[in-house]
XYZ file of C-alpha atoms in Angstrom:
120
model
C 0.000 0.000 0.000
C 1.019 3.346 -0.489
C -0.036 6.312 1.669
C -1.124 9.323 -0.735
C -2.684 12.816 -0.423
C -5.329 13.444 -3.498
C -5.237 17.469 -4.022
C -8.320 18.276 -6.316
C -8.633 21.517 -7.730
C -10.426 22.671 -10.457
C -11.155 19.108 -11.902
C -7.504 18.257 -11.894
C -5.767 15.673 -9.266
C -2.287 15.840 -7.858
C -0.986 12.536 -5.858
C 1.828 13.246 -2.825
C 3.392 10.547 -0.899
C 3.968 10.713 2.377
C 7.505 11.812 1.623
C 5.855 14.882 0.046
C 6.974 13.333 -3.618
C 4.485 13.823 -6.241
C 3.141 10.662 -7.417
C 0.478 11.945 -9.767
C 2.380 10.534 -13.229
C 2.407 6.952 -11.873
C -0.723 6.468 -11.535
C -2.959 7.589 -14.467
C -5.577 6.026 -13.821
C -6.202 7.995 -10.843
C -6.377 10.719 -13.299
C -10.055 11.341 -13.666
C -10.823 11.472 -10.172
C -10.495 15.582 -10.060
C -13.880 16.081 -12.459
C -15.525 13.430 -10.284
C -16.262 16.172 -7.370
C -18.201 19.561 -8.233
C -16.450 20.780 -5.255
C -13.735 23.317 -6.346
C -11.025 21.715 -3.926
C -10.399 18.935 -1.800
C -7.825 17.100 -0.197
C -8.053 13.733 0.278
C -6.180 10.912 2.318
C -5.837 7.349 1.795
C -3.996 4.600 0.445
C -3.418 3.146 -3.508
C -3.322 -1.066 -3.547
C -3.644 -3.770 -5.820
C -6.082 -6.366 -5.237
C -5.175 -9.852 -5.432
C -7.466 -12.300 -7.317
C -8.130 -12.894 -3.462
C -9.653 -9.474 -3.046
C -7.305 -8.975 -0.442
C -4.445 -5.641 -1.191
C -1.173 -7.184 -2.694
C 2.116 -5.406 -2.254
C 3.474 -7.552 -4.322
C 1.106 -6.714 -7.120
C 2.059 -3.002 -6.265
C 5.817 -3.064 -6.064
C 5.728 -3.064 -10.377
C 3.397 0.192 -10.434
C 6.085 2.263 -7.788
C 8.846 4.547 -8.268
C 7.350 4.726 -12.338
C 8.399 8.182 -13.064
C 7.402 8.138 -17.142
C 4.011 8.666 -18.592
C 4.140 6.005 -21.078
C 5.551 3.090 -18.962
C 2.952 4.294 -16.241
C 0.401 3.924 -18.902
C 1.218 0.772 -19.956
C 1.369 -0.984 -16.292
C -1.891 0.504 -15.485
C -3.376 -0.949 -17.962
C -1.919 -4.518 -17.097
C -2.470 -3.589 -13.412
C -4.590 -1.317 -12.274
C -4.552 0.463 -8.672
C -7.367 1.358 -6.269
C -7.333 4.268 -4.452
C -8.699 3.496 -1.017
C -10.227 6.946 0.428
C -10.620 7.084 3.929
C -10.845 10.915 4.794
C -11.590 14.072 3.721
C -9.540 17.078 4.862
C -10.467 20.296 3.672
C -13.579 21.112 0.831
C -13.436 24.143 -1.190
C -10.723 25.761 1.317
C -12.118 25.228 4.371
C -10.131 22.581 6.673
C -11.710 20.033 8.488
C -8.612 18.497 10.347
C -10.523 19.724 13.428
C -13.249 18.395 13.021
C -14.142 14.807 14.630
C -12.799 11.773 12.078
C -16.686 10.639 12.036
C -17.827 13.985 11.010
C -15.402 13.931 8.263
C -16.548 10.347 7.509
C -19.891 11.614 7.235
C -18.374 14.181 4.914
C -16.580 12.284 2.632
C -19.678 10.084 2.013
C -21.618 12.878 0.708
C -19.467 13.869 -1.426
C -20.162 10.758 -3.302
C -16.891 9.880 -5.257
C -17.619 6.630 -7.491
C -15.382 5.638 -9.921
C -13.723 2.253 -11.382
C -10.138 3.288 -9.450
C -11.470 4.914 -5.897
């Protein structure tokens, strides 16, 4: 698994790592996730895996995708393996951050907003 901050602005996403290195080229796939809000902003937290034909995340099945810093090899392994991004909060919507506010509340949040889409 890898821990990564979504930053949605404008209909456009930008991955970070936890290392504050932008992922965003890796994983293109995560690409259309910025339209998927009519919110201006948000920043998002969670964690992109591979599923196993177990269901269960696979580092192993991750390792591949990792440290791709070209557009066309990241491309190419997404569309031989394709990540999930796992979502699990919601930090700040249209400017406004919610880091203060209870983890349910932003739970709460983050379901309304309603984010479907084959990779999230």
């Amino acid at each position: 698994m890898v821990r990564a901050l979504a930053f949605i602005e404008r209909g456009r996403v930008r991955l970070m790592s936890r290392t504050e290195r932008d992922i965003t080229v890796t994983y293109p796939e995560l690409a259309p996730l910025g339209p998927a809000s009519a919110h201006k902003q948000l920043l998002l937290d969670g964690e992109i895996v591979v599923f196993g034909d177990d269901g269960w995340p696979a580092f192993e099945a991750l390792q591949p995708r990792m440290h791709v810093a070209h557009a066309s090899q990241a491309a190419l392994l997404a569309g031989q393996t394709p990540v999930t991004y796992l979502i699990f909060d919601v930090l700040q919507v249209d400017g406004r951050p919610l880091v203060d506010l209870p983890y349910a509340d932003r739970r709460a949040l983050l379901d309304e907003l309603a984010l479907a889409g084959p990779y999230w």
